Amino acid sequence: MFKGEKMEVFKVDLYEYFNVSKPEGGEGVLTCYIINRSPEINIDRKSPAMLVIPGGGYGMVSDREGEPVALAYLSKGFNSFVLNYSVAPIRYPYQLTEAVMAMAYIRLNAEKLGVNAEKIASVGFSAGGHLCASLGSYYDSEDVKSLFSSPVNARPNAVVLSYAVITHKNKAHIGSFENLCGKDNFELYEKLDILNLVNENSAPAFIWATYNDGVVPVRNSILVAEAYERAGVPFSVHIWGKGAHGISVANRTVYGTENGECPSLANASKSVGSWVDLSVEWLDEMGININD
C-alpha cells in the first residue's frame, strides 16, 4: 500500500476477498486509487467512483488504458479502480465474474472507501468495453451468480463505452470473441453479443469512438447506440473523425514519442481527448457527481 498526501493506492485480490476459487493463471486484481478526505474540505464527503476496465482483445490487459484513465477521473473527483482481469486461455465466465466482483467490492466497502454506493460508473475500452457493456446489462448473469454464497449488487449506475467491441457479426473484432469464448463457439458468441444483452434494465451509456478506427469498426458504437435507443435507456454518443484504435486519454502520458513528436496524436482529431470531460458532464446529468 502507498499512502501519499492526496491519494491512497492499494490492490485487492478479488478471488481472495470473496473466497471464490481462482482459475489457474487467473488475475482478478483490483487496484484502488482513493482520494484522501480532509477536514479542510469535507471529511465526510462521499465521492463518485469509476471502475476502469482496460482493453487488450481479451488476450492482454493494456496499461495505457488503466492507470492513466484512473488518474484522469481521479482529477475530476472520482475514486478510481482499475480491474486487471483474466485473459485467454482463460474463458468466459471468469472475466464477467471478476467485473461483477469488482463492482460488488466497491459497493460493499463504499463507506470506508469514501464512495457513494449509488454513484458508481464503469468505463471500458475495446474488449474491455465489451466487458464493461456486459457488466452494464448482464450483471445478474446466472453464470456468475452461482459462484457467490450470497447475492451481490453489481449493476453500475452508468457505463462509458470507449471504442468498444460490441458484436461478433458484421464488421466485428472476432479475435476478442475467440479469446473470450473459444474459437468457433458461435452459440456463446451470440449469447455475449451486446446487441442481444441490452435491455430496459441496462445501465445508461456514454458511447464514443473514432470514424477511422482500423481495429474495432465504428459501426460497433453506432449499433449499440441504436440498441440503447430501442430499449429506452438513456445514452449519449460521440464519434470523432480521426483517432487510432487504443487512443485512451489521447495525450502524451499514453504514447511514446519519436524525435519529440507524437504521430498517433498528430493524426487524431484535436478534440478527441475531450471525451473524458464530456463523459463527466454526462455522468453529472445522470446524477453521478460529487456529493457535498
Coordinates of C-alpha atoms in Angstrom, one line a residue:
M1 CA 0.0 0.0 0.0
F2 CA 1.2 3.5 -0.8
K3 CA -0.2 6.5 1.0
G4 CA 0.6 10.0 -0.2
E5 CA -0.6 13.4 0.7
K6 CA -3.6 13.3 -1.6
M7 CA -4.2 9.7 -2.6
E8 CA -4.1 6.2 -1.3
V9 CA -3.3 3.3 -3.7
F10 CA -3.7 -0.4 -2.8
K11 CA -4.5 -3.7 -4.5
V12 CA -7.2 -6.2 -3.7
D13 CA -7.3 -9.9 -4.9
L14 CA -11.0 -10.2 -5.6
Y15 CA -11.0 -14.0 -5.5
E16 CA -9.4 -14.0 -2.1
Y17 CA -11.8 -11.3 -0.8
F18 CA -14.9 -13.2 -2.0
N19 CA -13.5 -16.6 -1.2
V20 CA -14.1 -17.7 -4.8
S21 CA -11.8 -20.3 -6.5
K22 CA -9.4 -18.6 -8.9
P23 CA -8.6 -20.3 -12.2
E24 CA -5.0 -21.4 -12.7
G25 CA -3.1 -18.4 -14.1
G26 CA -6.0 -16.1 -13.4
E27 CA -5.9 -12.5 -12.3
G28 CA -8.9 -10.7 -10.8
V29 CA -6.9 -8.0 -9.1
L30 CA -8.4 -4.5 -8.4
T31 CA -6.1 -1.5 -8.0
C32 CA -7.8 1.2 -5.9
Y33 CA -6.9 4.9 -6.2
I34 CA -8.6 6.7 -3.3
I35 CA -8.7 10.4 -2.7
N36 CA -7.8 11.2 0.9
R37 CA -10.6 13.1 2.6
S38 CA -9.6 16.2 4.5
P39 CA -11.4 18.2 7.2
E40 CA -10.2 21.3 5.4
I41 CA -12.6 20.4 2.5
N42 CA -15.2 17.9 3.8
I43 CA -14.1 14.9 5.9
D44 CA -17.5 13.2 5.3
R45 CA -17.6 13.6 1.5
K46 CA -18.7 10.6 -0.4
S47 CA -17.2 10.6 -3.9
P48 CA -18.5 9.0 -7.1
A49 CA -16.5 6.0 -8.2
M50 CA -15.2 4.8 -11.6
L51 CA -14.3 1.2 -12.4
V52 CA -11.8 1.2 -15.2
I53 CA -11.7 -1.9 -17.5
P54 CA -8.7 -1.7 -19.9
G55 CA -8.8 -3.3 -23.4
G56 CA -6.5 -5.9 -25.0
G57 CA -8.7 -8.2 -27.1
Y58 CA -9.2 -10.5 -24.1
G59 CA -5.6 -11.6 -24.8
M60 CA -3.9 -9.0 -22.5
V61 CA -4.7 -6.0 -20.3
S62 CA -3.5 -2.7 -21.6
D63 CA -1.5 -0.5 -19.2
R64 CA -2.3 2.5 -21.4
E65 CA -6.0 2.2 -20.7
G66 CA -5.6 1.5 -16.9
E67 CA -3.8 3.9 -14.6
P68 CA -3.8 7.0 -16.9
V69 CA -7.6 6.7 -17.2
A70 CA -8.0 6.2 -13.4
L71 CA -5.9 9.3 -12.8
A72 CA -8.0 11.3 -15.3
Y73 CA -11.2 10.5 -13.5
L74 CA -9.5 11.0 -10.1
S75 CA -8.7 14.5 -11.2
K76 CA -12.4 15.0 -11.7
G77 CA -13.3 13.9 -8.2
F78 CA -13.9 10.2 -8.7
N79 CA -12.3 7.5 -6.6
S80 CA -11.0 5.2 -9.3
F81 CA -10.5 1.4 -9.5
V82 CA -8.6 -0.5 -12.3
L83 CA -9.5 -4.1 -13.0
N84 CA -6.7 -6.5 -14.1
Y85 CA -8.9 -9.3 -15.3
S86 CA -8.1 -12.8 -16.6
V87 CA -7.4 -13.3 -20.3
A88 CA -7.0 -16.2 -22.8
P89 CA -6.6 -19.1 -22.5
I90 CA -9.0 -18.4 -19.5
R91 CA -12.5 -18.2 -20.9
Y92 CA -15.9 -16.8 -20.0
P93 CA -17.5 -16.5 -17.4
Y94 CA -14.3 -15.6 -15.4
Q95 CA -14.0 -12.2 -17.0
L96 CA -17.6 -11.2 -16.2
T97 CA -17.2 -12.8 -12.7
E98 CA -14.2 -10.6 -12.0
A99 CA -16.0 -7.4 -13.2
V100 CA -19.0 -8.3 -11.0
M101 CA -16.7 -8.9 -8.0
A102 CA -15.0 -5.5 -8.6
M103 CA -18.3 -3.7 -8.7
A104 CA -19.6 -5.6 -5.7
Y105 CA -16.4 -4.9 -3.7
I106 CA -16.7 -1.2 -4.3
R107 CA -20.3 -1.2 -3.1
L108 CA -19.7 -3.4 -0.1
N109 CA -16.9 -1.2 1.0
A110 CA -18.3 2.2 -0.1
E111 CA -18.3 3.6 3.4
K112 CA -14.6 3.0 4.2
L113 CA -13.6 3.9 0.6
G114 CA -15.4 7.2 0.8
V115 CA -17.7 6.3 -2.1
N116 CA -21.3 7.0 -2.7
A117 CA -22.7 3.5 -3.3
E118 CA -25.4 4.9 -5.7
K119 CA -22.9 6.8 -7.8
I120 CA -20.6 4.1 -9.3
A121 CA -19.9 4.0 -13.0
S122 CA -17.6 1.9 -15.2
V123 CA -15.5 2.8 -18.2
G124 CA -14.2 0.2 -20.6
F125 CA -12.0 0.2 -23.8
S126 CA -12.2 -2.0 -26.8
A127 CA -12.6 -5.6 -25.5
G128 CA -12.7 -4.0 -22.0
G129 CA -15.6 -2.0 -23.4
H130 CA -17.3 -5.3 -24.2
L131 CA -16.7 -6.4 -20.6
C132 CA -18.0 -3.1 -19.3
A133 CA -21.1 -3.3 -21.5
S134 CA -21.7 -6.9 -20.4
L135 CA -21.5 -5.7 -16.8
G136 CA -24.0 -2.9 -17.5
S137 CA -26.5 -5.3 -19.0
Y138 CA -25.6 -8.8 -17.7
Y139 CA -24.6 -8.1 -14.2
D140 CA -27.2 -10.6 -12.9
S141 CA -26.0 -13.5 -15.2
E142 CA -26.8 -16.9 -13.8
D143 CA -23.3 -18.0 -15.0
V144 CA -21.9 -15.7 -12.3
K145 CA -24.5 -15.6 -9.5
S146 CA -23.9 -19.3 -8.8
L147 CA -20.3 -18.6 -7.7
F148 CA -21.3 -16.3 -4.8
S149 CA -22.6 -17.5 -1.4
S150 CA -25.0 -14.6 -1.2
P151 CA -26.4 -12.1 -3.7
V152 CA -24.2 -9.1 -4.8
N153 CA -25.3 -5.8 -6.2
A154 CA -23.1 -5.4 -9.3
R155 CA -25.2 -3.1 -11.6
P156 CA -23.2 0.0 -12.4
N157 CA -25.2 3.3 -12.3
A158 CA -23.8 4.1 -15.8
V159 CA -21.2 2.8 -18.3
V160 CA -18.7 4.6 -20.6
L161 CA -18.0 2.6 -23.7
S162 CA -14.8 3.6 -25.4
Y163 CA -14.4 2.2 -29.0
A164 CA -16.0 -0.9 -27.6
V165 CA -16.2 -4.4 -29.1
I166 CA -20.0 -4.9 -29.3
T167 CA -20.9 -7.6 -31.8
H168 CA -19.4 -10.7 -33.3
K169 CA -21.2 -10.2 -36.6
N170 CA -20.8 -7.7 -39.4
K171 CA -17.6 -5.5 -39.0
A172 CA -16.7 -7.3 -35.8
H173 CA -13.4 -7.7 -33.9
I174 CA -13.8 -11.5 -34.0
G175 CA -10.5 -12.1 -32.2
S176 CA -11.9 -10.7 -28.9
F177 CA -14.8 -13.2 -29.1
E178 CA -12.4 -16.1 -29.9
N179 CA -10.3 -15.2 -26.9
L180 CA -13.3 -14.9 -24.6
C181 CA -15.3 -17.8 -25.8
G182 CA -13.0 -20.1 -27.7
K183 CA -12.7 -20.5 -31.5
D184 CA -16.0 -21.1 -33.4
N185 CA -18.1 -21.1 -30.3
F186 CA -20.9 -19.3 -32.2
E187 CA -23.6 -20.1 -29.6
L188 CA -21.6 -18.4 -26.9
Y189 CA -20.7 -15.5 -29.3
E190 CA -24.4 -14.9 -29.8
K191 CA -25.2 -15.1 -26.1
L192 CA -22.5 -12.5 -25.3
D193 CA -23.2 -10.2 -28.3
I194 CA -24.0 -6.9 -26.6
L195 CA -26.8 -6.2 -29.1
N196 CA -28.6 -9.2 -27.6
L197 CA -27.9 -8.2 -24.0
V198 CA -29.0 -4.5 -23.9
N199 CA -32.5 -4.3 -22.3
E200 CA -34.7 -1.9 -20.4
N201 CA -32.8 -2.5 -17.2
S202 CA -29.3 -1.9 -18.7
A203 CA -27.2 0.9 -17.2
P204 CA -27.3 4.2 -19.1
A205 CA -24.3 4.5 -21.5
F206 CA -21.9 7.2 -22.8
I207 CA -20.5 5.9 -26.1
W208 CA -17.6 7.3 -28.0
A209 CA -15.4 6.2 -30.9
T210 CA -13.5 7.4 -33.9
Y211 CA -14.6 7.0 -37.5
N212 CA -11.3 5.7 -38.8
D213 CA -10.6 3.1 -36.1
G214 CA -8.9 0.4 -38.1
V215 CA -9.3 -2.3 -35.4
V216 CA -12.8 -2.1 -34.0
P217 CA -15.0 -0.6 -36.7
V218 CA -17.1 2.5 -35.7
R219 CA -20.3 0.6 -36.6
N220 CA -20.0 -1.2 -33.2
S221 CA -20.7 2.0 -31.4
I222 CA -23.4 3.1 -33.8
L223 CA -25.2 -0.3 -33.4
V224 CA -25.1 -0.3 -29.6
A225 CA -26.4 3.3 -29.5
E226 CA -29.4 2.1 -31.6
A227 CA -29.8 -0.8 -29.1
Y228 CA -30.0 1.5 -26.2
E229 CA -32.5 3.8 -28.0
R230 CA -34.7 0.8 -28.8
A231 CA -34.6 -0.3 -25.1
G232 CA -35.5 3.2 -23.9
V233 CA -32.2 3.5 -21.9
P234 CA -30.6 7.0 -21.7
F235 CA -27.4 7.3 -23.7
S236 CA -25.0 9.8 -25.3
V237 CA -22.9 9.1 -28.4
H238 CA -19.8 10.9 -29.8
I239 CA -18.0 10.0 -33.0
W240 CA -14.8 11.8 -33.8
G241 CA -13.4 11.8 -37.4
K242 CA -9.9 10.7 -36.7
G243 CA -8.1 8.7 -34.0
A244 CA -6.2 5.5 -33.9
H245 CA -7.6 2.5 -32.0
G246 CA -6.4 2.4 -28.4
I247 CA -6.1 6.2 -28.1
S248 CA -7.1 6.1 -24.4
V249 CA -7.0 9.6 -22.9
A250 CA -5.3 10.9 -26.0
N251 CA -2.3 12.7 -24.6
R252 CA 1.4 12.1 -24.3
T253 CA 1.0 10.2 -21.0
V254 CA -0.1 7.2 -23.0
Y255 CA 2.1 7.5 -26.1
G256 CA 5.8 7.3 -26.8
T257 CA 7.4 10.0 -28.9
E258 CA 9.7 10.0 -32.0
N259 CA 12.1 12.9 -32.0
G260 CA 9.9 14.8 -29.6
E261 CA 6.8 14.2 -31.8
C262 CA 3.8 12.0 -31.2
P263 CA 2.5 10.8 -34.6
S264 CA -0.5 9.0 -33.1
L265 CA -1.8 12.3 -31.7
A266 CA -0.8 14.4 -34.7
N267 CA -3.2 12.2 -36.8
A268 CA -6.1 12.4 -34.4
S269 CA -8.9 14.9 -34.2
K270 CA -7.7 17.8 -31.9
S271 CA -10.7 17.5 -29.5
V272 CA -10.8 13.7 -29.2
G273 CA -9.2 13.9 -25.7
S274 CA -12.2 15.9 -24.5
W275 CA -14.2 12.6 -24.2
V276 CA -13.2 12.5 -20.6
D277 CA -14.7 15.9 -19.8
L278 CA -17.8 15.1 -21.9
S279 CA -18.3 11.9 -20.1
V280 CA -18.1 13.6 -16.7
E281 CA -20.6 16.2 -17.9
W282 CA -23.0 13.5 -19.0
L283 CA -22.4 11.5 -15.7
D284 CA -23.4 14.6 -13.8
E285 CA -26.6 14.7 -15.9
M286 CA -27.2 11.2 -14.7
G287 CA -26.7 12.3 -11.1
I288 CA -23.3 10.7 -10.8
N289 CA -21.3 13.6 -9.3
I290 CA -19.6 14.8 -6.1
N291 CA -21.8 14.7 -3.1
D292 CA -21.0 17.5 -0.6

